[in-house]
Every structure is written in C-alpha cells, then in structure tokens.
XYZ file of C-alpha atoms in Angstrom:
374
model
C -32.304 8.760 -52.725
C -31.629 12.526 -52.423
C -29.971 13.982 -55.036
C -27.474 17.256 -55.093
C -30.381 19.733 -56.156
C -32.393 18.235 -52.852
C -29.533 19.100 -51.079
C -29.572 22.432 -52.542
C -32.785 23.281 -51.721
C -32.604 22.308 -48.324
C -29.492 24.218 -47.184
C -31.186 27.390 -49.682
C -27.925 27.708 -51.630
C -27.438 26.692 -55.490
C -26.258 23.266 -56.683
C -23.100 25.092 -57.788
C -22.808 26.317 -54.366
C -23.368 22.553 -52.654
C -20.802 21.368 -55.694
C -18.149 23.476 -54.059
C -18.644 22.361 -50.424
C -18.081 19.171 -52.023
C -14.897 19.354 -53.561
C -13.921 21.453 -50.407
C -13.107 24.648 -52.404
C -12.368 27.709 -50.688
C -14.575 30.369 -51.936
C -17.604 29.446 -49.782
C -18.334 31.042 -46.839
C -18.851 29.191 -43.453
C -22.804 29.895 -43.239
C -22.877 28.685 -46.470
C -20.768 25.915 -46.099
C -22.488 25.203 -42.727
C -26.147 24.746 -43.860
C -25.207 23.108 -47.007
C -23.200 20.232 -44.394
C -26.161 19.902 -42.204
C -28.485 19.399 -44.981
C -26.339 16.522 -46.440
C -26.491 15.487 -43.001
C -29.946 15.838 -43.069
C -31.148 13.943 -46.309
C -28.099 10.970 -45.870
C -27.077 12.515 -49.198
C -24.321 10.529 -50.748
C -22.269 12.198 -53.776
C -21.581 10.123 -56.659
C -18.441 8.473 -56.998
C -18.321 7.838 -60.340
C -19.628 11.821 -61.553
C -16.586 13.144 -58.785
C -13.972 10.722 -60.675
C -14.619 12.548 -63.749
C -14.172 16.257 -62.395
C -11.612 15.256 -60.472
C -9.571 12.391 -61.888
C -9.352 10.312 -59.020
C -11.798 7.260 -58.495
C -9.646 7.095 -54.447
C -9.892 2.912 -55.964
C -7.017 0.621 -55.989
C -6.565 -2.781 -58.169
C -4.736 -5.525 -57.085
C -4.022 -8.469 -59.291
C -2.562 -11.568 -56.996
C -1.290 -14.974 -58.399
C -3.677 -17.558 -56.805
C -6.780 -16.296 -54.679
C -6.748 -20.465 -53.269
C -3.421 -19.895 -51.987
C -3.704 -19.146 -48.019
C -0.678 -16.781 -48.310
C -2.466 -14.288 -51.620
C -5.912 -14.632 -49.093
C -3.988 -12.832 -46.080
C -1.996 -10.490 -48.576
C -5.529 -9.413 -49.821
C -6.883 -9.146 -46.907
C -3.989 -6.690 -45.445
C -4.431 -4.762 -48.564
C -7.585 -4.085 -48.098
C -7.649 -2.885 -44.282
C -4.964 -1.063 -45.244
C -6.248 0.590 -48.434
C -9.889 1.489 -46.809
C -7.395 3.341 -43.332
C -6.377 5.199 -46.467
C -9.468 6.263 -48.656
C -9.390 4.041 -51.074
C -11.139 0.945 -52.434
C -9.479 -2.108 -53.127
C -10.767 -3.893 -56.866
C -8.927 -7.924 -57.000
C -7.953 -9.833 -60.117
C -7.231 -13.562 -59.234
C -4.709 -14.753 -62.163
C -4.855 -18.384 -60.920
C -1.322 -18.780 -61.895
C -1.550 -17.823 -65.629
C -0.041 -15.355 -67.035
C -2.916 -14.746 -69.700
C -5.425 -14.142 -67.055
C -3.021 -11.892 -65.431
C -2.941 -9.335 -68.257
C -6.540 -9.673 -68.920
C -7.232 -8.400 -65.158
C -4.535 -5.592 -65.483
C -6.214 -4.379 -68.985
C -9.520 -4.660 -67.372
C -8.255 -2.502 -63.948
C -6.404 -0.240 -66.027
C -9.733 0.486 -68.298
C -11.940 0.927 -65.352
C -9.357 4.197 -64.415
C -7.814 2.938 -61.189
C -5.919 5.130 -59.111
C -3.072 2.451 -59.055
C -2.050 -0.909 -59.415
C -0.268 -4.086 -57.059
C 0.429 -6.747 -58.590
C 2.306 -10.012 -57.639
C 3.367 -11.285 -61.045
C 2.296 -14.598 -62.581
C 5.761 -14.584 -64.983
C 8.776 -12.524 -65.805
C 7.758 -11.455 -69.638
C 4.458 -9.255 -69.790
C 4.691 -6.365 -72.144
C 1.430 -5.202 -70.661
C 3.179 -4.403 -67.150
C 5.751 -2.657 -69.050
C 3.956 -0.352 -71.404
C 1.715 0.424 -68.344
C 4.777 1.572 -65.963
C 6.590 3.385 -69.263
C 3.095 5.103 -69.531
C 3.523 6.343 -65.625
C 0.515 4.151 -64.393
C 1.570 4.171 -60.193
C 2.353 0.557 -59.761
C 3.672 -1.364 -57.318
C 5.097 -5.248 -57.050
C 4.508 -7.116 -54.548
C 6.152 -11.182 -53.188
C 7.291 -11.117 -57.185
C 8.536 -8.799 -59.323
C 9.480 -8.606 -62.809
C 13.166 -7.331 -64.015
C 13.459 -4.491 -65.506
C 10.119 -2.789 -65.005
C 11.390 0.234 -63.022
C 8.595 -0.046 -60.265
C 9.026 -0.109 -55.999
C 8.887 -3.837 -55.261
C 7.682 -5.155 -51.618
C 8.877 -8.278 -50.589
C 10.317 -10.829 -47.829
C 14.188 -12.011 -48.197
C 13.919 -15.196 -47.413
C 17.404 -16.323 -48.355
C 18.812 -16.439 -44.760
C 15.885 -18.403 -43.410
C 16.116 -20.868 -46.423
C 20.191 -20.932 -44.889
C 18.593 -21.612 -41.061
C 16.083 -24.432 -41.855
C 19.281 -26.056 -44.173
C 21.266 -25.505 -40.937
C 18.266 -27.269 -38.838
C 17.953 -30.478 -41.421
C 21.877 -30.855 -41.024
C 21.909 -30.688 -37.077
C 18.895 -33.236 -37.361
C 21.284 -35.416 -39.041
C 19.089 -35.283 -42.752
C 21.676 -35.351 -45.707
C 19.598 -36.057 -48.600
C 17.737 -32.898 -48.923
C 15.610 -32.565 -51.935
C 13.003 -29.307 -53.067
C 10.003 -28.863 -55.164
C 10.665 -25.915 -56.687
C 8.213 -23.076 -58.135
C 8.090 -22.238 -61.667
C 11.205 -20.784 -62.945
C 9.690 -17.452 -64.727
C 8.831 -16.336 -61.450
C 11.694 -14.445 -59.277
C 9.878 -15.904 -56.306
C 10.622 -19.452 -58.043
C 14.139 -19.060 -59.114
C 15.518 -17.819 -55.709
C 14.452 -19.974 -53.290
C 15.911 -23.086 -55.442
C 18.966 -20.382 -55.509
C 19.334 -20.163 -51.886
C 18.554 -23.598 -51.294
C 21.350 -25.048 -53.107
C 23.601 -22.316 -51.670
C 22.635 -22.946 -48.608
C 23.420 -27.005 -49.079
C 26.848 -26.399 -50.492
C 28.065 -24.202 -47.516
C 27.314 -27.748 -45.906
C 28.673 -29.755 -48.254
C 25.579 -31.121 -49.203
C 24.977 -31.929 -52.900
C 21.691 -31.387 -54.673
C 21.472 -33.787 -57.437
C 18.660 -32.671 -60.381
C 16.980 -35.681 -59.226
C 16.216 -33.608 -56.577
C 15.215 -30.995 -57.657
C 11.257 -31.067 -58.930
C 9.245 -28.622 -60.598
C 5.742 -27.416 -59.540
C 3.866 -24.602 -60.348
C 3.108 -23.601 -56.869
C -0.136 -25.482 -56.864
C -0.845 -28.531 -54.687
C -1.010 -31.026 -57.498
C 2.603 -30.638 -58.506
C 3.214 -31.080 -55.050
C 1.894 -34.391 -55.290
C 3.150 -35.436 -58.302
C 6.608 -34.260 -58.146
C 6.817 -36.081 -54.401
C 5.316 -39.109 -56.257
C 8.627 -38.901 -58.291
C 10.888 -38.393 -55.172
C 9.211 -41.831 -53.503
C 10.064 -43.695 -56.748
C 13.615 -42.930 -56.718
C 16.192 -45.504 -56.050
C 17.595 -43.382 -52.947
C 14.931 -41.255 -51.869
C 15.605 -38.289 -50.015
C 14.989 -37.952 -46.162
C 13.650 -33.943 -46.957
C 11.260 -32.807 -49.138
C 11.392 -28.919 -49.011
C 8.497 -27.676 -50.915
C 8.967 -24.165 -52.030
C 5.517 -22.994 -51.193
C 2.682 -24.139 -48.878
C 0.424 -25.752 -51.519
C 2.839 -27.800 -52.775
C 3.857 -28.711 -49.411
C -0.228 -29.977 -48.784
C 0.446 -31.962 -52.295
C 3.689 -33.305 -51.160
C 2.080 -34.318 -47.587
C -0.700 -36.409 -49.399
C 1.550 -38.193 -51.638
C 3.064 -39.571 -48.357
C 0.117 -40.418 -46.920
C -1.091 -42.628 -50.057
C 1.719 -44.535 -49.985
C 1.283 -45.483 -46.746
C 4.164 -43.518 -45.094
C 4.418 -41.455 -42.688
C 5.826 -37.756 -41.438
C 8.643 -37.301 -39.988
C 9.633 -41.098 -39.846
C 9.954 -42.612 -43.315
C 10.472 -39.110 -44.785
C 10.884 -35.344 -43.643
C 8.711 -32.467 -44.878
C 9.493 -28.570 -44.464
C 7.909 -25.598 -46.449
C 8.162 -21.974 -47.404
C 4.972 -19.978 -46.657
C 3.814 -20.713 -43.259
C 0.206 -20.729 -42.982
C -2.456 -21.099 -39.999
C -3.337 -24.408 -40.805
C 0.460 -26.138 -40.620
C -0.050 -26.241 -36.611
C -3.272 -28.648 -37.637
C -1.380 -31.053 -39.553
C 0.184 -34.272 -38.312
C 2.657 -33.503 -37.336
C 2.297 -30.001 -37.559
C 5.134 -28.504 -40.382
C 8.208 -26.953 -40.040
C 8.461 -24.021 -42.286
C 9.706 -20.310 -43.184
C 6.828 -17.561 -42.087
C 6.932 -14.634 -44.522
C 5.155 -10.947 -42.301
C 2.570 -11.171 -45.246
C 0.454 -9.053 -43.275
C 3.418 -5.795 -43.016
C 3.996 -6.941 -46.435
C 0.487 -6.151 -47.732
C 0.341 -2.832 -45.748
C 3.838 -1.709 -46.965
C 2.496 -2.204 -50.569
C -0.504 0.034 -50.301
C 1.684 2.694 -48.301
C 4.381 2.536 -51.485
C 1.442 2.752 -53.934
C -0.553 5.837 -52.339
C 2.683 7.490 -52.045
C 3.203 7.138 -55.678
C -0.346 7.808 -56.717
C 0.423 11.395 -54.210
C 3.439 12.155 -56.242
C 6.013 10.705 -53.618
C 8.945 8.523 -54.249
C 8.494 5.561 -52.490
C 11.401 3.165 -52.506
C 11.504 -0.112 -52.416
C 10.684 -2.453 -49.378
C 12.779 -5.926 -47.976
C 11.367 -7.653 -44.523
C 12.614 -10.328 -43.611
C 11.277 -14.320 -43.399
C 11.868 -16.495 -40.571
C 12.289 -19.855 -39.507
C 9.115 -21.682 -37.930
C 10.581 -25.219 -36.301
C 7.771 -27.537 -35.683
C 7.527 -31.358 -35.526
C 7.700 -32.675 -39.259
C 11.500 -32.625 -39.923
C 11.913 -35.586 -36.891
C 12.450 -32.527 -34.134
C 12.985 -33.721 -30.690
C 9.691 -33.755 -28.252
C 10.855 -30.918 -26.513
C 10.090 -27.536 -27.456
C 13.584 -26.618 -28.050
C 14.741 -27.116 -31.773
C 18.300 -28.862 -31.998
C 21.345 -26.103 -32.141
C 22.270 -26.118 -36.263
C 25.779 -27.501 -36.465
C 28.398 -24.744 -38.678
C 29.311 -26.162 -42.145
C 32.457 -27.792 -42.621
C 35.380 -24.978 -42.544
C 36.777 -23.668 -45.990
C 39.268 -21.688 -47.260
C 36.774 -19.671 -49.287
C 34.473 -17.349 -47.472
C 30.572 -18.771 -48.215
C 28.293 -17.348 -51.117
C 25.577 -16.851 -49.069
C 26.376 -13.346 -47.237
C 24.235 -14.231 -44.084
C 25.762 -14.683 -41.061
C 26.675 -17.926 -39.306
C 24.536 -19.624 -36.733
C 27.311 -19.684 -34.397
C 30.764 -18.089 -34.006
C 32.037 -21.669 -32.908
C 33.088 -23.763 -35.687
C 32.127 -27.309 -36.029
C 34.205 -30.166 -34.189
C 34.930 -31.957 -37.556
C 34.889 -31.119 -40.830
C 33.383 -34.202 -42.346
C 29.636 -34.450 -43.106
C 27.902 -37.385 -41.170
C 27.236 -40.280 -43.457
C 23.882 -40.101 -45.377
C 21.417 -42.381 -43.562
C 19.491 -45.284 -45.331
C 15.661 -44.784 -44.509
C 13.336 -47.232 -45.887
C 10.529 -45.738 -47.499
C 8.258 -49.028 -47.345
C-alpha cells in the first residue's frame, strides 16, 4: 500500500507539500497541487483516516444507538441512516441496546470514546444521566422515534396521535366496542403516548378502557403473546387487540392462533408500526405506517447540521392509517366511512380534526357485541 512519502516522490514535491493538498489548504500552487493529485491517482493512495482525525478533529463518523436491531421498524431506520449519512460524508457506527437501558449507555460510552462526530439515538428509557452529561458537555446529538425530557436536544419523530384517533374511528364504524391495547413500556415517551391517545381517542367515542384492558409489553413479541394470553382469559374478552408496536402485534397474532382462533372472526387485531411483512399475514393487518424512511434521513440532516454549527430544530411527520383485512373490513377495497363520536357539550381533548363535518345520526353507542372466543 503506498504511503504519503510514495506519493511524494512521485509527484517530486515534499510530504509536507502532499500533506497540504490533502487538507485542501491554500498555499499550494496548481502545478503543485496538480502532480501531487495525479500521483495519488496514480499509486490508489488512500490517506489515513484515523492520522487526519487527529489533525483535524473530525473522524466525518456518525454513531447511532437504536432500541432493538430485531425490530423491522429500527432495521429500516438504520438503514435510512446510513444512505443518508454516506450522501453526506460520513460513516455510520450502530449500537443495538436490545431494549435495555444498561446496554444503551454502554454503546453511547463506547461511541462517545471512539470520538464520533455525533450521536442518534432512539432511547431505551426516560432516566440516563449518561445522555445528559453528554448533551450538557455539547456532544451534537440528536433523538430520534423517542426522546427523553429534558435533555435539550432536536428530536425527530412521527405524531401518531391523529392516526391512533382514525383507526379508533375505523373499529367504531366496524361496529367493535370492546377495544383493548398492549401497551409499550411506560419509561419510554413512545410507550406512554400511544396508550395516551388511545384512550383519548376511545372517550371522544364514548368508549371505556377498563385496566383490564390495558396490558403491558416491552415492545418485544413475547409480551405480545403473553399479555394477549391474558386478554383470551378474561371473562369478556375484547373484540380489538391494538398492539402498540409491530412485534407485539406478531406475539399477539400467535397467541390467537394457539388457541385455536382465528383473525378477524373470533377476535380483531390492529398495530402501530406497519411493516412489509403485515400484507403476508392472514389476514394481512390493519395498522398505523410511521415515514421511517424521511424519519431516518431527517435525523442525519438535524445531526450534520449540528455537528456544522447550525441550529437544527426539531422535526414532527406525520403517521397514517393503513386499513387492511384483520379488524373484520368488508371484501371490498374500500374501508367503512368512521362514524363521528357521540355529540358533547365539551369540545374533544384530542385537537385533531373530525373525520367528517356531519355529525352522527344518534348519539348512543351501539351495544357491545358478545363474540365467543371458543
């Protein structure tokens, strides 16, 4: 492998000379800077990343530390970071946390040691010191699906509040009433809102959510499982099981299946985080599509502004709705039109918009139906 003093005595100049072309500075002249090009050219002389980082502080290398590397939504979100990251210059470096917050701070310590540029990171919990002493220190940082409160960082991330409202406003026009959710740990932000909007989202219906209802996963297909295991058992079942993430939702699907029911008919299955293979499933799933891929880009455009000396501010895209067949959706192609909830003389928490202008023909919810789950 050539080396910067081969270079130098090809082109005829001195290594100080060929260090200069290098860094691009300005006191070289062009036949200088000419022969000195060529004869990199020549030898397929590569400089050395790691010596360059030293002189000039920059490695042009990015870390990114995601939640769960199994998770089909994290895989895309990597994989958009990258593309976008190399369009830029840089390298991307990942840190799978697997859902632990331990693991999570032991990638960020090791990214932080191996002098990144910057950092994303799509946090495991809401209570690592680590993340904060590294953004008081002025480490360029960047959170992305989570965040954490109070860390003064640009976060990147889908609203997925009035989608969560649309697919509540699709179970009710499918005539489901007993609407349950397995919800996401509740250190996350990720976790705690969309059990927020969910239950907002029932009330403006009507619609109670009992804490029987309500089951807690870790965003992991097992707790899917296990928590749906709990739903079956119930004395009333629900007719919905909303699982708050797309593992879960897998989890949730094969707890059906080994009881010997099946989806949509003895019981109802949507999810948040859309993925490729929900079209592949029977039925395929009804379920809110985050733009992971925009959301990935917009991360590494925040964070290279940062690392530049820009302000980048913060970045909200919105989810959407994804109506399949798993929710008991008519065979045609178009989804049912979501009825209004029932009228009230307070305005709704939720500030989306209603479906429709038109308000419903009666104010009474239909009665809950009695679905046998054997």
């Amino acid at each position: 492998m050539a080396s910067i003093k081969d270079v130098a005595a090809e082109a005829g100049v001195s290594v100080a000379t060929v260090s200069r072309v290098l860094n691009d500075h300005p006191s070289v002249s062009a036949d200088a800077r000419n022969r000195v090009l060529a004869a990199v050219e020549a030898l397929g002389y590569r400089p050395n990343a790691v010596a360059r980082s030293l002189r000039t502080d920059q490695t042009h290398t990015l870390g990114l530390v995601i939640s769960d590397v199994l998770n089909p939504y994290f895989t895309e979100l990597a994989r958009s970071v990258e593309e976008e990251a190399r369009a830029l210059g840089y390298s991307v470096i990942i840190g799978n946390a697997d859902e632990r917050p331990d693991l999570q701070d032991h990638h960020v310590r090791t990214l932080l040691d191996r002098r990144i540029d910057g950092l994303l990171v799509s946090p495991t919990d809401g209570g690592s010191p680590l993340m904060l002493d590294a953004a008081r220190a002025g480490t360029p940082m960047v959170f992305v699906d989570r965040w954490i409160p109070g860390v003064d960082v640009p976060v990147v991330r889908a609203d997925g509040r009035a989608a969560v409202r649309d697919l509540v406003a699709h179970l009710h026009a499918l005539g489901h009433r007993r609407l349950a959710i397995i919800a996401g740990p509740a250190a996350t932000t990720t976790g705690s809102e969309r059990v927020e909007a969910f239950r907002e989202a029932l009330a403006e219906y009507g619609i109670p959510l009992p804490e029987a209802y309500i089951g807690q996963g870790d965003f992991q297909a097992e707790s899917g499982r296990r928590v749906t295991e709990g739903f079956l058992d119930l004395p009333e079942p629900p007719e919905v099981v909303f699982a708050a993430d797309n593992l879960m939702a897998l989890g949730a699907l094969d707890a059906v299946r080994a009881r010997g029911l099946r989806v949509p008919q003895d019981i109802a299955l949507a999810a948040f985080d859309d993925i490729r293979w929900f079209v592949h499933t029977d039925p395929p799933v009804t379920a809110i599509a985050q733009p992971t891929g925009e959301l990935g880009r917009a991360a590494v455009r925040a964070l290279v502004d940062r690392i530049e000396g820009r302000d980048p501010r913060s970045v909200t895209l919105p989810a959407r709705l994804v109506v399949r067949r798993s929710c008991g959706e008519p065979a045609s192609s178009e989804p049912p039109v979501p009825s209004e909830p029932p009228a009230s003389s307070e305005p709704p928490a939720s500030p989306e918009p209603p479906v429709s202008s038109e308000p419903p023909a009666s104010s009474e919810p239909s009665p809950a139906r009695n679905r046998s789950t054997s």
